[in-house]
Amino acid sequence: MPPQGMLMSVAAMWLVAVVIPGPNFFVVARMAALRSRRAALVTVAALGVGSTFWGLAGFFGVHALFAVAPALYAGLRLIGALYLVYVGLRILRGSFRPRAEDTGGNEAGGAFRVGLMTSLSNPKSAMLVGSLFTAVMPPDAPVSVGLATVAEMVAISVGWYATVACVLSAQPVAALFRRTAAWVDRGAGVVFVGFGGRIVAGMLV
């Protein structure tokens, strides 16, 4: 497959994977609707860093590494799933308490940390990216093509989530979300717990 074909194939598959709602989507949506556009965009930047990490890992052989050391993959997968459950439970617990007024203190740092941890702890990202590179790229693919592929993955992720952040932080939409803030948090919490719990349950079967 020529380099242009590789780039187009990866872009198409990655776009589908990014658009389907998951933990990344919900963490951006929650920041946009319940915090601020700035916090949401900082979260998007963190997701971009996470996409860069997973893209580079995929190109440089994370799939092969996990095939050789399945226990390593299982351990990382379990840790990531448990972290998602932990975050979901914290969000759920907070949804039953009165919401404190957000003063914006350390907003950027907190949003970046949450976004980065959500991206890096998503255990499906490792195998999705690894499988994608294995299916599309030959082992001798030039480094320039690999880096270009990673760049387009990051661009797609940042572009999509930035759009979500801007739409959901628009005043009418954000006002609606804030009126139902507790239910927004409960929905996000259920998604995180369900996503992580399903992975844990699958590992125990």
Tab-separated table of C-alpha atoms in Angstrom:
chain	number	residue	atom	x	y	z
A	1	MET	CA	0.000	0.000	0.000
A	2	PRO	CA	1.420	3.428	-0.922
A	3	PRO	CA	1.995	5.960	1.870
A	4	GLN	CA	-1.058	7.989	0.832
A	5	GLY	CA	-3.217	4.877	1.126
A	6	MET	CA	-1.831	4.126	4.590
A	7	LEU	CA	-2.570	7.659	5.770
A	8	MET	CA	-6.109	7.588	4.403
A	9	SER	CA	-6.853	4.166	5.899
A	10	VAL	CA	-5.578	5.134	9.344
A	11	ALA	CA	-7.437	8.467	9.210
A	12	ALA	CA	-10.744	6.787	8.329
A	13	MET	CA	-10.501	4.136	11.041
A	14	TRP	CA	-9.258	6.564	13.672
A	15	LEU	CA	-12.030	9.049	12.921
A	16	VAL	CA	-14.661	6.384	13.506
A	17	ALA	CA	-12.982	5.319	16.756
A	18	VAL	CA	-12.759	8.906	18.034
A	19	VAL	CA	-16.319	9.927	17.144
A	20	ILE	CA	-17.911	6.967	18.969
A	21	PRO	CA	-18.622	8.284	22.520
A	22	GLY	CA	-16.421	6.888	25.241
A	23	PRO	CA	-14.537	8.131	28.323
A	24	ASN	CA	-12.616	10.749	26.330
A	25	PHE	CA	-15.820	12.222	24.940
A	26	PHE	CA	-17.539	12.342	28.296
A	27	VAL	CA	-14.624	13.942	30.130
A	28	VAL	CA	-14.547	16.751	27.539
A	29	ALA	CA	-18.329	17.123	27.583
A	30	ARG	CA	-18.412	17.352	31.352
A	31	MET	CA	-15.617	19.933	31.472
A	32	ALA	CA	-17.298	22.018	28.756
A	33	ALA	CA	-20.777	21.979	30.242
A	34	LEU	CA	-20.033	22.124	33.950
A	35	ARG	CA	-16.694	23.964	34.162
A	36	SER	CA	-15.749	26.206	31.248
A	37	ARG	CA	-14.620	26.226	27.634
A	38	ARG	CA	-11.068	26.894	28.824
A	39	ALA	CA	-11.082	23.824	31.061
A	40	ALA	CA	-12.522	21.721	28.230
A	41	LEU	CA	-9.878	22.881	25.749
A	42	VAL	CA	-7.116	22.180	28.272
A	43	THR	CA	-8.589	18.688	28.592
A	44	VAL	CA	-8.545	18.396	24.793
A	45	ALA	CA	-4.850	19.324	24.786
A	46	ALA	CA	-4.210	16.550	27.307
A	47	LEU	CA	-6.089	14.073	25.117
A	48	GLY	CA	-3.852	15.200	22.253
A	49	VAL	CA	-0.804	14.309	24.336
A	50	GLY	CA	-2.388	10.943	25.088
A	51	SER	CA	-3.094	10.337	21.386
A	52	THR	CA	0.540	11.187	20.608
A	53	PHE	CA	1.717	8.640	23.167
A	54	TRP	CA	-0.548	5.879	21.876
A	55	GLY	CA	0.236	6.686	18.249
A	56	LEU	CA	3.990	6.492	18.806
A	57	ALA	CA	3.573	3.335	20.868
A	58	GLY	CA	1.519	1.782	18.080
A	59	PHE	CA	4.029	2.618	15.369
A	60	PHE	CA	7.011	1.442	17.376
A	61	GLY	CA	5.490	-1.914	18.182
A	62	VAL	CA	3.243	-1.942	21.231
A	63	HIS	CA	1.136	-4.658	19.575
A	64	ALA	CA	4.187	-6.894	19.167
A	65	LEU	CA	5.270	-6.168	22.736
A	66	PHE	CA	1.907	-7.202	24.135
A	67	ALA	CA	1.917	-10.346	21.974
A	68	VAL	CA	5.293	-11.332	23.435
A	69	ALA	CA	4.370	-10.324	27.006
A	70	PRO	CA	0.599	-10.858	27.416
A	71	ALA	CA	0.888	-10.512	31.205
A	72	LEU	CA	2.134	-6.954	30.732
A	73	TYR	CA	-0.876	-6.099	28.601
A	74	ALA	CA	-3.238	-7.755	31.073
A	75	GLY	CA	-1.705	-5.809	33.967
A	76	LEU	CA	-1.889	-2.450	32.179
A	77	ARG	CA	-5.414	-3.205	31.046
A	78	LEU	CA	-6.528	-4.015	34.580
A	79	ILE	CA	-4.917	-0.884	36.025
A	80	GLY	CA	-6.530	1.277	33.379
A	81	ALA	CA	-9.946	-0.283	33.869
A	82	LEU	CA	-9.778	0.115	37.641
A	83	TYR	CA	-8.794	3.761	37.254
A	84	LEU	CA	-11.835	4.395	35.050
A	85	VAL	CA	-14.057	2.743	37.674
A	86	TYR	CA	-12.444	4.882	40.380
A	87	VAL	CA	-13.055	8.097	38.437
A	88	GLY	CA	-16.634	7.072	37.718
A	89	LEU	CA	-17.347	6.357	41.372
A	90	ARG	CA	-15.890	9.726	42.394
A	91	ILE	CA	-18.092	11.508	39.877
A	92	LEU	CA	-21.151	9.564	41.024
A	93	ARG	CA	-20.451	10.321	44.682
A	94	GLY	CA	-20.026	14.006	43.913
A	95	SER	CA	-23.312	14.103	42.001
A	96	PHE	CA	-25.237	13.511	45.240
A	97	ARG	CA	-23.583	16.432	47.024
A	98	PRO	CA	-24.358	20.143	46.667
A	99	ARG	CA	-22.258	21.656	43.897
A	100	ALA	CA	-19.738	24.203	45.110
A	101	GLU	CA	-19.258	27.319	43.011
A	102	ASP	CA	-16.268	26.826	40.716
A	103	THR	CA	-13.817	29.638	41.354
A	104	GLY	CA	-11.475	28.528	38.584
A	105	GLY	CA	-8.575	27.896	40.947
A	106	ASN	CA	-5.961	25.663	39.322
A	107	GLU	CA	-8.542	24.891	36.664
A	108	ALA	CA	-6.033	24.316	33.876
A	109	GLY	CA	-3.821	21.959	35.881
A	110	GLY	CA	-6.718	19.873	37.096
A	111	ALA	CA	-8.322	19.659	33.651
A	112	PHE	CA	-5.042	18.638	32.004
A	113	ARG	CA	-4.390	15.937	34.606
A	114	VAL	CA	-7.885	14.482	34.269
A	115	GLY	CA	-7.703	14.485	30.470
A	116	LEU	CA	-4.267	12.895	30.332
A	117	MET	CA	-5.090	10.186	32.872
A	118	THR	CA	-8.353	9.402	31.093
A	119	SER	CA	-6.538	8.994	27.779
A	120	LEU	CA	-3.627	6.960	29.110
A	121	SER	CA	-5.825	4.718	31.262
A	122	ASN	CA	-8.133	3.796	28.387
A	123	PRO	CA	-7.005	0.178	27.907
A	124	LYS	CA	-8.713	-0.188	24.546
A	125	SER	CA	-6.500	2.525	23.068
A	126	ALA	CA	-3.406	0.344	23.264
A	127	MET	CA	-4.857	-2.563	21.316
A	128	LEU	CA	-6.866	-0.351	18.944
A	129	VAL	CA	-3.788	1.615	17.918
A	130	GLY	CA	-1.587	-1.463	17.860
A	131	SER	CA	-4.025	-3.415	15.717
A	132	LEU	CA	-4.515	-0.442	13.424
A	133	PHE	CA	-0.803	-0.093	12.713
A	134	THR	CA	-0.380	-3.850	12.364
A	135	ALA	CA	-3.197	-4.045	9.809
A	136	VAL	CA	-2.215	-1.018	7.738
A	137	MET	CA	1.566	-0.579	7.967
A	138	PRO	CA	4.254	-3.023	6.928
A	139	PRO	CA	7.128	-3.616	9.382
A	140	ASP	CA	9.508	-1.668	7.126
A	141	ALA	CA	7.333	1.437	6.813
A	142	PRO	CA	9.466	4.611	6.799
A	143	VAL	CA	9.650	6.515	10.057
A	144	SER	CA	8.452	9.623	8.205
A	145	VAL	CA	5.223	7.843	7.254
A	146	GLY	CA	4.750	6.631	10.828
A	147	LEU	CA	5.229	10.100	12.256
A	148	ALA	CA	2.865	11.568	9.659
A	149	THR	CA	0.272	8.984	10.669
A	150	VAL	CA	0.657	9.854	14.341
A	151	ALA	CA	0.319	13.554	13.488
A	152	GLU	CA	-2.942	12.973	11.633
A	153	MET	CA	-4.294	10.877	14.505
A	154	VAL	CA	-3.544	13.685	16.949
A	155	ALA	CA	-5.068	16.255	14.590
A	156	ILE	CA	-8.268	14.207	14.254
A	157	SER	CA	-8.548	13.710	18.015
A	158	VAL	CA	-7.890	17.339	18.886
A	159	GLY	CA	-10.125	18.632	16.100
A	160	TRP	CA	-13.080	16.476	17.089
A	161	TYR	CA	-12.853	17.021	20.837
A	162	ALA	CA	-12.223	20.754	20.417
A	163	THR	CA	-15.450	20.916	18.401
A	164	VAL	CA	-17.273	19.061	21.171
A	165	ALA	CA	-15.779	21.451	23.748
A	166	CYS	CA	-16.862	24.562	21.839
A	167	VAL	CA	-20.381	23.299	21.117
A	168	LEU	CA	-21.116	22.109	24.638
A	169	SER	CA	-19.614	25.189	26.287
A	170	ALA	CA	-21.841	27.528	24.254
A	171	GLN	CA	-24.011	29.465	26.694
A	172	PRO	CA	-27.446	27.954	25.824
A	173	VAL	CA	-26.120	24.402	25.872
A	174	ALA	CA	-24.002	24.912	28.992
A	175	ALA	CA	-26.943	26.541	30.791
A	176	LEU	CA	-29.103	23.506	30.038
A	177	PHE	CA	-26.412	21.148	31.282
A	178	ARG	CA	-25.897	23.139	34.464
A	179	ARG	CA	-29.604	22.929	35.272
A	180	THR	CA	-29.238	19.169	35.135
A	181	ALA	CA	-25.672	19.036	36.490
A	182	ALA	CA	-26.324	16.180	38.891
A	183	TRP	CA	-27.765	14.014	36.115
A	184	VAL	CA	-24.894	14.922	33.786
A	185	ASP	CA	-22.453	13.745	36.451
A	186	ARG	CA	-24.444	10.593	37.089
A	187	GLY	CA	-24.516	9.777	33.398
A	188	ALA	CA	-20.767	10.379	33.050
A	189	GLY	CA	-20.094	8.338	36.197
A	190	VAL	CA	-22.140	5.417	34.905
A	191	VAL	CA	-20.252	5.506	31.592
A	192	PHE	CA	-16.863	5.428	33.317
A	193	VAL	CA	-17.840	2.687	35.770
A	194	GLY	CA	-19.578	0.672	33.062
A	195	PHE	CA	-16.670	0.965	30.648
A	196	GLY	CA	-14.062	-0.024	33.230
A	197	GLY	CA	-16.265	-2.646	34.864
A	198	ARG	CA	-16.997	-4.348	31.556
A	199	ILE	CA	-13.272	-4.691	30.894
A	200	VAL	CA	-12.638	-6.129	34.367
A	201	ALA	CA	-15.560	-8.545	34.004
A	202	GLY	CA	-14.258	-9.675	30.608
A	203	MET	CA	-10.873	-10.446	32.116
A	204	LEU	CA	-12.454	-12.608	34.815
A	205	VAL	CA	-14.471	-14.754	32.421
